[in-house]
Amino acid sequence: MAKKERFLSLRQRFYLPFKRFFDILLSFLVIVLLSPLFLVIAIIIKCSSKGPVFFKQERIGKNKKRFKIIKFRTMRTDSPKDTPTHLLDNPEIYITKIGHFLRKTSLDEIPQAFNIFAGHMSIVGPRPALWNQDDLIAERDKYHANNIKPGLSGW
């Protein structure tokens, strides 16, 4: 038991602060260096479809705390709310032209740098579940995946 406590202590003292420092540094660099790209994408979204530039959705974070994830909006504003795209009968009718490109290139994900910078997410971790995905949240409880910060990329 002492080894486990020592491991947790070392992990808490060194790994977690280093990971947070890395998250802050990398997310800050993404926000600063990609701000011209943010602006271009925002203008294209605004000019090509009605509605906001950003899409915000409630997700489950560390210890099941809810937070709003930020992405570039890739779907029409009349699309079903809080439903994963893969569960829609015909998702293609809801995705905008620029949305197809943003999803294909994963550029719709870069505003999550703000979530990482704010401490809601990490660079690496399990993808955040939707607030209403009870089965997924329960499954993650089995593996303690709800006890760590969700990530932009990871498992």
GROMACS .gro file of N, CA and C in nm:
model
  465
    1MET      N    1   0.082  -0.120   0.000
    1MET     CA    2   0.000   0.000   0.000
    1MET      C    3   0.087   0.126   0.000
    2ALA      N    4   0.200   0.121   0.068
    2ALA     CA    5   0.288   0.238   0.075
    2ALA      C    6   0.340   0.275  -0.063
    3LYS      N    7   0.368   0.172  -0.147
    3LYS     CA    8   0.416   0.199  -0.283
    3LYS      C    9   0.309   0.273  -0.364
    4LYS      N   10   0.185   0.229  -0.349
    4LYS     CA   11   0.076   0.292  -0.423
    4LYS      C   12   0.059   0.437  -0.378
    5GLU      N   13   0.063   0.461  -0.247
    5GLU     CA   14   0.052   0.597  -0.195
    5GLU      C   15   0.168   0.682  -0.244
    6ARG      N   16   0.288   0.624  -0.246
    6ARG     CA   17   0.406   0.697  -0.293
    6ARG      C   18   0.392   0.730  -0.441
    7PHE      N   19   0.342   0.633  -0.519
    7PHE     CA   20   0.322   0.656  -0.662
    7PHE      C   21   0.222   0.769  -0.684
    8LEU      N   22   0.110   0.765  -0.612
    8LEU     CA   23   0.010   0.871  -0.626
    8LEU      C   24   0.068   1.005  -0.585
    9SER      N   25   0.148   1.003  -0.481
    9SER     CA   26   0.209   1.126  -0.434
    9SER      C   27   0.304   1.183  -0.539
   10LEU      N   28   0.387   1.098  -0.598
   10LEU     CA   29   0.479   1.142  -0.703
   10LEU      C   30   0.401   1.189  -0.825
   11ARG      N   31   0.296   1.116  -0.859
   11ARG     CA   32   0.214   1.153  -0.974
   11ARG      C   33   0.149   1.289  -0.950
   12GLN      N   34   0.095   1.306  -0.831
   12GLN     CA   35   0.029   1.433  -0.801
   12GLN      C   36   0.128   1.549  -0.794
   13ARG      N   37   0.248   1.521  -0.743
   13ARG     CA   38   0.346   1.628  -0.727
   13ARG      C   39   0.417   1.667  -0.856
   14PHE      N   40   0.437   1.572  -0.947
   14PHE     CA   41   0.517   1.601  -1.065
   14PHE      C   42   0.440   1.590  -1.197
   15TYR      N   43   0.377   1.478  -1.219
   15TYR     CA   44   0.314   1.454  -1.349
   15TYR      C   45   0.196   1.549  -1.375
   16LEU      N   46   0.103   1.557  -1.281
   16LEU     CA   47  -0.016   1.638  -1.304
   16LEU      C   48   0.016   1.787  -1.321
   17PRO      N   49   0.104   1.846  -1.239
   17PRO     CA   50   0.140   1.986  -1.264
   17PRO      C   51   0.213   2.005  -1.398
   18PHE      N   52   0.299   1.910  -1.434
   18PHE     CA   53   0.368   1.919  -1.563
   18PHE      C   54   0.268   1.910  -1.677
   19LYS      N   55   0.173   1.818  -1.666
   19LYS     CA   56   0.071   1.803  -1.770
   19LYS      C   57  -0.011   1.930  -1.783
   20ARG      N   58  -0.048   1.990  -1.671
   20ARG     CA   59  -0.126   2.114  -1.675
   20ARG      C   60  -0.044   2.227  -1.737
   21PHE      N   61   0.085   2.235  -1.701
   21PHE     CA   62   0.173   2.337  -1.760
   21PHE      C   63   0.179   2.318  -1.911
   22PHE      N   64   0.195   2.194  -1.955
   22PHE     CA   65   0.201   2.162  -2.097
   22PHE      C   66   0.069   2.200  -2.166
   23ASP      N   67  -0.044   2.170  -2.101
   23ASP     CA   68  -0.175   2.205  -2.156
   23ASP      C   69  -0.189   2.356  -2.173
   24ILE      N   70  -0.149   2.432  -2.071
   24ILE     CA   71  -0.159   2.578  -2.077
   24ILE      C   72  -0.069   2.632  -2.187
   25LEU      N   73   0.055   2.586  -2.190
   25LEU     CA   74   0.151   2.635  -2.289
   25LEU      C   75   0.104   2.606  -2.431
   26LEU      N   76   0.070   2.482  -2.458
   26LEU     CA   77   0.030   2.443  -2.593
   26LEU      C   78  -0.101   2.510  -2.636
   27SER      N   79  -0.198   2.516  -2.546
   27SER     CA   80  -0.325   2.580  -2.583
   27SER      C   81  -0.305   2.730  -2.607
   28PHE      N   82  -0.220   2.793  -2.529
   28PHE     CA   83  -0.191   2.936  -2.549
   28PHE      C   84  -0.126   2.957  -2.686
   29LEU      N   85  -0.030   2.871  -2.719
   29LEU     CA   86   0.036   2.883  -2.850
   29LEU      C   87  -0.062   2.862  -2.964
   30VAL      N   88  -0.151   2.766  -2.951
   30VAL     CA   89  -0.253   2.742  -3.054
   30VAL      C   90  -0.342   2.864  -3.069
   31ILE      N   91  -0.387   2.920  -2.958
   31ILE     CA   92  -0.475   3.037  -2.963
   31ILE      C   93  -0.404   3.155  -3.030
   32VAL      N   94  -0.280   3.180  -2.991
   32VAL     CA   95  -0.206   3.294  -3.046
   32VAL      C   96  -0.166   3.271  -3.191
   33LEU      N   97  -0.103   3.158  -3.218
   33LEU     CA   98  -0.049   3.134  -3.352
   33LEU      C   99  -0.157   3.108  -3.456
   34LEU      N  100  -0.268   3.051  -3.415
   34LEU     CA  101  -0.374   3.021  -3.511
   34LEU      C  102  -0.486   3.124  -3.511
   35SER      N  103  -0.467   3.235  -3.441
   35SER     CA  104  -0.572   3.338  -3.439
   35SER      C  105  -0.606   3.392  -3.578
   36PRO      N  106  -0.509   3.407  -3.671
   36PRO     CA  107  -0.550   3.447  -3.806
   36PRO      C  108  -0.641   3.342  -3.873
   37LEU      N  109  -0.611   3.216  -3.851
   37LEU     CA  110  -0.695   3.109  -3.906
   37LEU      C  111  -0.833   3.111  -3.841
   38PHE      N  112  -0.838   3.134  -3.709
   38PHE     CA  113  -0.966   3.148  -3.639
   38PHE      C  114  -1.051   3.254  -3.707
   39LEU      N  115  -0.989   3.368  -3.735
   39LEU     CA  116  -1.061   3.480  -3.795
   39LEU      C  117  -1.114   3.445  -3.934
   40VAL      N  118  -1.032   3.382  -4.016
   40VAL     CA  119  -1.073   3.343  -4.151
   40VAL      C  120  -1.190   3.245  -4.144
   41ILE      N  121  -1.178   3.144  -4.059
   41ILE     CA  122  -1.285   3.044  -4.045
   41ILE      C  123  -1.413   3.111  -3.995
   42ALA      N  124  -1.400   3.200  -3.898
   42ALA     CA  125  -1.517   3.269  -3.843
   42ALA      C  126  -1.588   3.351  -3.951
   43ILE      N  127  -1.512   3.420  -4.033
   43ILE     CA  128  -1.572   3.501  -4.141
   43ILE      C  129  -1.644   3.411  -4.242
   44ILE      N  130  -1.580   3.300  -4.278
   44ILE     CA  131  -1.642   3.208  -4.374
   44ILE      C  132  -1.772   3.150  -4.318
   45ILE      N  133  -1.770   3.109  -4.192
   45ILE     CA  134  -1.892   3.054  -4.130
   45ILE      C  135  -2.003   3.159  -4.128
   46LYS      N  136  -1.968   3.279  -4.087
   46LYS     CA  137  -2.067   3.386  -4.075
   46LYS      C  138  -2.127   3.424  -4.211
   47CYS      N  139  -2.042   3.424  -4.314
   47CYS     CA  140  -2.089   3.462  -4.448
   47CYS      C  141  -2.164   3.350  -4.520
   48SER      N  142  -2.141   3.226  -4.481
   48SER     CA  143  -2.199   3.115  -4.555
   48SER      C  144  -2.325   3.055  -4.493
   49SER      N  145  -2.353   3.088  -4.368
   49SER     CA  146  -2.473   3.033  -4.305
   49SER      C  147  -2.520   3.122  -4.191
   50LYS      N  148  -2.648   3.111  -4.161
   50LYS     CA  149  -2.706   3.188  -4.051
   50LYS      C  150  -2.665   3.125  -3.919
   51GLY      N  151  -2.654   3.209  -3.818
   51GLY     CA  152  -2.627   3.158  -3.684
   51GLY      C  153  -2.491   3.197  -3.632
   52PRO      N  154  -2.461   3.151  -3.512
   52PRO     CA  155  -2.334   3.187  -3.448
   52PRO      C  156  -2.215   3.117  -3.513
   53VAL      N  157  -2.098   3.169  -3.490
   53VAL     CA  158  -1.974   3.110  -3.541
   53VAL      C  159  -1.939   2.986  -3.459
   54PHE      N  160  -1.959   2.996  -3.328
   54PHE     CA  161  -1.921   2.887  -3.240
   54PHE      C  162  -2.042   2.803  -3.200
   55PHE      N  163  -2.015   2.677  -3.176
   55PHE     CA  164  -2.113   2.581  -3.130
   55PHE      C  165  -2.071   2.546  -2.987
   56LYS      N  166  -2.161   2.563  -2.893
   56LYS     CA  167  -2.132   2.527  -2.754
   56LYS      C  168  -2.229   2.418  -2.712
   57GLN      N  169  -2.174   2.319  -2.643
   57GLN     CA  170  -2.257   2.205  -2.605
   57GLN      C  171  -2.213   2.156  -2.468
   58GLU      N  172  -2.309   2.116  -2.387
   58GLU     CA  173  -2.278   2.066  -2.254
   58GLU      C  174  -2.217   1.927  -2.263
   59ARG      N  175  -2.103   1.911  -2.197
   59ARG     CA  176  -2.033   1.783  -2.194
   59ARG      C  177  -1.997   1.748  -2.050
   60ILE      N  178  -1.953   1.625  -2.032
   60ILE     CA  179  -1.915   1.576  -1.900
   60ILE      C  180  -1.763   1.584  -1.888
   61GLY      N  181  -1.717   1.651  -1.782
   61GLY     CA  182  -1.574   1.667  -1.759
   61GLY      C  183  -1.526   1.580  -1.644
   62LYS      N  184  -1.415   1.622  -1.587
   62LYS     CA  185  -1.355   1.549  -1.475
   62LYS      C  186  -1.453   1.541  -1.359
   63ASN      N  187  -1.462   1.422  -1.300
   63ASN     CA  188  -1.553   1.395  -1.188
   63ASN      C  189  -1.699   1.427  -1.223
   64LYS      N  190  -1.733   1.409  -1.349
   64LYS     CA  191  -1.868   1.428  -1.401
   64LYS      C  192  -1.919   1.572  -1.390
   65LYS      N  193  -1.827   1.665  -1.376
   65LYS     CA  194  -1.865   1.806  -1.373
   65LYS      C  195  -1.895   1.850  -1.516
   66ARG      N  196  -2.006   1.918  -1.534
   66ARG     CA  197  -2.046   1.962  -1.667
   66ARG      C  198  -1.973   2.090  -1.708
   67PHE      N  199  -1.945   2.100  -1.837
   67PHE     CA  200  -1.885   2.221  -1.892
   67PHE      C  201  -1.933   2.237  -2.035
   68LYS      N  202  -1.913   2.355  -2.089
   68LYS     CA  203  -1.953   2.384  -2.228
   68LYS      C  204  -1.832   2.369  -2.318
   69ILE      N  205  -1.839   2.274  -2.410
   69ILE     CA  206  -1.732   2.256  -2.507
   69ILE      C  207  -1.754   2.358  -2.620
   70ILE      N  208  -1.645   2.409  -2.674
   70ILE     CA  209  -1.653   2.509  -2.781
   70ILE      C  210  -1.594   2.451  -2.909
   71LYS      N  211  -1.670   2.461  -3.016
   71LYS     CA  212  -1.624   2.419  -3.148
   71LYS      C  213  -1.672   2.521  -3.250
   72PHE      N  214  -1.612   2.518  -3.369
   72PHE     CA  215  -1.669   2.595  -3.478
   72PHE      C  216  -1.798   2.526  -3.519
   73ARG      N  217  -1.902   2.603  -3.547
   73ARG     CA  218  -2.029   2.545  -3.588
   73ARG      C  219  -2.016   2.485  -3.728
   74THR      N  220  -2.053   2.358  -3.740
   74THR     CA  221  -2.046   2.289  -3.869
   74THR      C  222  -2.183   2.246  -3.919
   75MET      N  223  -2.285   2.266  -3.838
   75MET     CA  224  -2.420   2.224  -3.876
   75MET      C  225  -2.515   2.342  -3.878
   76ARG      N  226  -2.623   2.325  -3.952
   76ARG     CA  227  -2.726   2.429  -3.956
   76ARG      C  228  -2.785   2.448  -3.816
   77THR      N  229  -2.840   2.565  -3.794
   77THR     CA  230  -2.897   2.595  -3.662
   77THR      C  231  -3.026   2.518  -3.634
   78ASP      N  232  -3.090   2.464  -3.738
   78ASP     CA  233  -3.214   2.387  -3.717
   78ASP      C  234  -3.188   2.237  -3.701
   79SER      N  235  -3.064   2.198  -3.683
   79SER     CA  236  -3.033   2.055  -3.665
   79SER      C  237  -3.074   2.011  -3.524
   80PRO      N  238  -3.101   1.880  -3.506
   80PRO     CA  239  -3.141   1.830  -3.374
   80PRO      C  240  -3.032   1.860  -3.269
   81LYS      N  241  -3.076   1.903  -3.153
   81LYS     CA  242  -2.983   1.940  -3.046
   81LYS      C  243  -2.944   1.818  -2.963
   82ASP      N  244  -2.821   1.818  -2.916
   82ASP     CA  245  -2.770   1.718  -2.823
   82ASP      C  246  -2.787   1.574  -2.872
   83THR      N  247  -2.776   1.557  -3.002
   83THR     CA  248  -2.780   1.423  -3.062
   83THR      C  249  -2.650   1.403  -3.138
   84PRO      N  250  -2.575   1.297  -3.105
   84PRO     CA  251  -2.453   1.273  -3.182
   84PRO      C  252  -2.484   1.257  -3.331
   85THR      N  253  -2.399   1.312  -3.414
   85THR     CA  254  -2.422   1.310  -3.559
   85THR      C  255  -2.445   1.169  -3.612
   86HIS      N  256  -2.370   1.072  -3.560
   86HIS     CA  257  -2.382   0.935  -3.611
   86HIS      C  258  -2.518   0.872  -3.579
   87LEU      N  259  -2.595   0.932  -3.491
   87LEU     CA  260  -2.728   0.879  -3.458
   87LEU      C  261  -2.840   0.943  -3.539
   88LEU      N  262  -2.807   1.044  -3.618
   88LEU     CA  263  -2.908   1.108  -3.704
   88LEU      C  264  -2.936   1.021  -3.826
   89ASP      N  265  -3.060   1.022  -3.873
   89ASP     CA  266  -3.097   0.942  -3.990
   89ASP      C  267  -3.021   0.986  -4.114
   90ASN      N  268  -3.014   1.114  -4.137
   90ASN     CA  269  -2.946   1.166  -4.255
   90ASN      C  270  -2.866   1.290  -4.215
   91PRO      N  271  -2.751   1.272  -4.151
   91PRO     CA  272  -2.676   1.387  -4.099
   91PRO      C  273  -2.626   1.482  -4.207
   92GLU      N  274  -2.607   1.432  -4.328
   92GLU     CA  275  -2.552   1.515  -4.435
   92GLU      C  276  -2.640   1.637  -4.465
   93ILE      N  277  -2.770   1.625  -4.444
   93ILE     CA  278  -2.858   1.739  -4.474
   93ILE      C  279  -2.838   1.854  -4.376
   94TYR      N  280  -2.780   1.827  -4.261
   94TYR     CA  281  -2.762   1.930  -4.159
   94TYR      C  282  -2.623   1.994  -4.163
   95ILE      N  283  -2.525   1.927  -4.220
   95ILE     CA  284  -2.388   1.978  -4.220
   95ILE      C  285  -2.372   2.082  -4.330
   96THR      N  286  -2.315   2.197  -4.294
   96THR     CA  287  -2.295   2.305  -4.390
   96THR      C  288  -2.179   2.271  -4.483
   97LYS      N  289  -2.167   2.347  -4.592
   97LYS     CA  290  -2.057   2.322  -4.687
   97LYS      C  291  -1.922   2.340  -4.619
   98ILE      N  292  -1.906   2.451  -4.548
   98ILE     CA  293  -1.779   2.472  -4.477
   98ILE      C  294  -1.764   2.369  -4.365
   99GLY      N  295  -1.877   2.326  -4.310
   99GLY     CA  296  -1.875   2.226  -4.204
   99GLY      C  297  -1.813   2.095  -4.248
  100HIS      N  298  -1.841   2.054  -4.371
  100HIS     CA  299  -1.780   1.931  -4.425
  100HIS      C  300  -1.628   1.943  -4.423
  101PHE      N  301  -1.579   2.055  -4.472
  101PHE     CA  302  -1.435   2.078  -4.476
  101PHE      C  303  -1.376   2.084  -4.335
  102LEU      N  304  -1.441   2.157  -4.246
  102LEU     CA  305  -1.389   2.170  -4.110
  102LEU      C  306  -1.383   2.035  -4.039
  103ARG      N  307  -1.485   1.954  -4.058
  103ARG     CA  308  -1.486   1.821  -3.994
  103ARG      C  309  -1.380   1.730  -4.055
  104LYS      N  310  -1.368   1.733  -4.187
  104LYS     CA  311  -1.270   1.647  -4.255
  104LYS      C  312  -1.128   1.679  -4.210
  105THR      N  313  -1.100   1.806  -4.188
  105THR     CA  314  -0.966   1.850  -4.148
  105THR      C  315  -0.950   1.865  -3.997
  106SER      N  316  -1.057   1.841  -3.922
  106SER     CA  317  -1.062   1.856  -3.776
  106SER      C  318  -1.040   2.000  -3.730
  107LEU      N  319  -1.053   2.095  -3.820
  107LEU     CA  320  -1.037   2.235  -3.782
  107LEU      C  321  -1.151   2.284  -3.693
  108ASP      N  322  -1.264   2.213  -3.695
  108ASP     CA  323  -1.375   2.251  -3.608
  108ASP      C  324  -1.340   2.233  -3.460
  109GLU      N  325  -1.236   2.155  -3.433
  109GLU     CA  326  -1.197   2.124  -3.296
  109GLU      C  327  -1.105   2.229  -3.233
  110ILE      N  328  -1.040   2.314  -3.314
  110ILE     CA  329  -0.937   2.402  -3.256
  110ILE      C  330  -0.989   2.502  -3.152
  111PRO      N  331  -1.114   2.545  -3.154
  111PRO     CA  332  -1.158   2.632  -3.044
  111PRO      C  333  -1.155   2.564  -2.907
  112GLN      N  334  -1.142   2.432  -2.904
  112GLN     CA  335  -1.129   2.363  -2.777
  112GLN      C  336  -1.000   2.401  -2.704
  113ALA      N  337  -0.911   2.470  -2.774
  113ALA     CA  338  -0.791   2.523  -2.708
  113ALA      C  339  -0.832   2.615  -2.593
  114PHE      N  340  -0.945   2.685  -2.608
  114PHE     CA  341  -0.995   2.771  -2.500
  114PHE      C  342  -1.041   2.686  -2.381
  115ASN      N  343  -1.105   2.570  -2.407
  115ASN     CA  344  -1.143   2.479  -2.299
  115ASN      C  345  -1.020   2.425  -2.227
  116ILE      N  346  -0.916   2.395  -2.303
  116ILE     CA  347  -0.793   2.343  -2.244
  116ILE      C  348  -0.727   2.452  -2.160
  117PHE      N  349  -0.717   2.571  -2.214
  117PHE     CA  350  -0.655   2.683  -2.142
  117PHE      C  351  -0.730   2.711  -2.012
  118ALA      N  352  -0.864   2.702  -2.016
  118ALA     CA  353  -0.947   2.728  -1.897
  118ALA      C  354  -0.941   2.615  -1.795
  119GLY      N  355  -0.889   2.499  -1.834
  119GLY     CA  356  -0.877   2.388  -1.741
  119GLY      C  357  -0.991   2.289  -1.744
  120HIS      N  358  -1.084   2.303  -1.838
  120HIS     CA  359  -1.196   2.208  -1.850
  120HIS      C  360  -1.151   2.078  -1.916
  121MET      N  361  -1.049   2.089  -2.002
  121MET     CA  362  -1.001   1.975  -2.079
  121MET      C  363  -0.849   1.970  -2.075
  122SER      N  364  -0.795   1.862  -2.129
  122SER     CA  365  -0.651   1.845  -2.144
  122SER      C  366  -0.623   1.815  -2.291
  123ILE      N  367  -0.496   1.819  -2.328
  123ILE     CA  368  -0.460   1.784  -2.466
  123ILE      C  369  -0.493   1.636  -2.490
  124VAL      N  370  -0.453   1.551  -2.395
  124VAL     CA  371  -0.473   1.406  -2.408
  124VAL      C  372  -0.565   1.357  -2.297
  125GLY      N  373  -0.663   1.278  -2.335
  125GLY     CA  374  -0.756   1.220  -2.239
  125GLY      C  375  -0.874   1.163  -2.315
  126PRO      N  376  -0.967   1.100  -2.246
  126PRO     CA  377  -1.085   1.047  -2.316
  126PRO      C  378  -1.170   1.161  -2.371
  127ARG      N  379  -1.226   1.142  -2.487
  127ARG     CA  380  -1.311   1.246  -2.545
  127ARG      C  381  -1.429   1.272  -2.451
  128PRO      N  382  -1.470   1.398  -2.435
  128PRO     CA  383  -1.579   1.428  -2.341
  128PRO      C  384  -1.714   1.377  -2.392
  129ALA      N  385  -1.785   1.312  -2.303
  129ALA     CA  386  -1.917   1.259  -2.337
  129ALA      C  387  -2.021   1.370  -2.334
  130LEU      N  388  -2.125   1.354  -2.416
  130LEU     CA  389  -2.240   1.444  -2.408
  130LEU      C  390  -2.307   1.424  -2.272
  131TRP      N  391  -2.369   1.527  -2.221
  131TRP     CA  392  -2.434   1.521  -2.091
  131TRP      C  393  -2.543   1.414  -2.085
  132ASN      N  394  -2.602   1.377  -2.200
  132ASN     CA  395  -2.713   1.282  -2.202
  132ASN      C  396  -2.674   1.141  -2.246
  133GLN      N  397  -2.546   1.113  -2.256
  133GLN     CA  398  -2.500   0.979  -2.295
  133GLN      C  399  -2.479   0.894  -2.170
  134ASP      N  400  -2.588   0.860  -2.104
  134ASP     CA  401  -2.583   0.789  -1.977
  134ASP      C  402  -2.510   0.656  -1.986
  135ASP      N  403  -2.531   0.580  -2.094
  135ASP     CA  404  -2.464   0.450  -2.109
  135ASP      C  405  -2.313   0.467  -2.116
  136LEU      N  406  -2.268   0.565  -2.193
  136LEU     CA  407  -2.124   0.590  -2.206
  136LEU      C  408  -2.065   0.637  -2.073
  137ILE      N  409  -2.134   0.724  -2.004
  137ILE     CA  410  -2.086   0.774  -1.875
  137ILE      C  411  -2.076   0.660  -1.775
  138ALA      N  412  -2.175   0.571  -1.773
  138ALA     CA  413  -2.172   0.455  -1.683
  138ALA      C  414  -2.058   0.360  -1.719
  139GLU      N  415  -2.036   0.339  -1.848
  139GLU     CA  416  -1.925   0.253  -1.892
  139GLU      C  417  -1.791   0.313  -1.849
  140ARG      N  418  -1.778   0.443  -1.860
  140ARG     CA  419  -1.653   0.510  -1.821
  140ARG      C  420  -1.629   0.502  -1.671
  141ASP      N  421  -1.737   0.493  -1.594
  141ASP     CA  422  -1.721   0.476  -1.449
  141ASP      C  423  -1.647   0.347  -1.416
  142LYS      N  424  -1.672   0.242  -1.494
  142LYS     CA  425  -1.607   0.113  -1.470
  142LYS      C  426  -1.455   0.123  -1.480
  143TYR      N  427  -1.408   0.212  -1.567
  143TYR     CA  428  -1.265   0.225  -1.593
  143TYR      C  429  -1.206   0.353  -1.535
  144HIS      N  430  -1.284   0.420  -1.452
  144HIS     CA  431  -1.242   0.546  -1.386
  144HIS      C  432  -1.207   0.656  -1.485
  145ALA      N  433  -1.261   0.647  -1.605
  145ALA     CA  434  -1.232   0.749  -1.706
  145ALA      C  435  -1.301   0.881  -1.675
  146ASN      N  436  -1.403   0.879  -1.590
  146ASN     CA  437  -1.469   1.004  -1.551
  146ASN      C  438  -1.392   1.079  -1.442
  147ASN      N  439  -1.284   1.017  -1.393
  147ASN     CA  440  -1.206   1.078  -1.286
  147ASN      C  441  -1.090   1.163  -1.339
  148ILE      N  442  -1.075   1.169  -1.470
  148ILE     CA  443  -0.968   1.249  -1.528
  148ILE      C  444  -1.027   1.349  -1.627
  149LYS      N  445  -0.948   1.450  -1.659
  149LYS     CA  446  -0.996   1.551  -1.754
  149LYS      C  447  -1.014   1.490  -1.891
  150PRO      N  448  -1.122   1.525  -1.958
  150PRO     CA  449  -1.138   1.479  -2.096
  150PRO      C  450  -1.035   1.548  -2.184
  151GLY      N  451  -1.009   1.489  -2.300
  151GLY     CA  452  -0.905   1.543  -2.386
  151GLY      C  453  -0.950   1.578  -2.526
  152LEU      N  454  -0.867   1.656  -2.589
  152LEU     CA  455  -0.886   1.692  -2.730
  152LEU      C  456  -0.856   1.571  -2.817
  153SER      N  457  -0.753   1.498  -2.780
  153SER     CA  458  -0.718   1.375  -2.853
  153SER      C  459  -0.691   1.268  -2.749
  154GLY      N  460  -0.713   1.148  -2.785
  154GLY     CA  461  -0.688   1.041  -2.691
  154GLY      C  462  -0.786   0.929  -2.708
  155TRP      N  463  -0.813   0.862  -2.602
  155TRP     CA  464  -0.889   0.738  -2.604
  155TRP      C  465  -1.031   0.757  -2.559
   0.00000   0.00000   0.00000
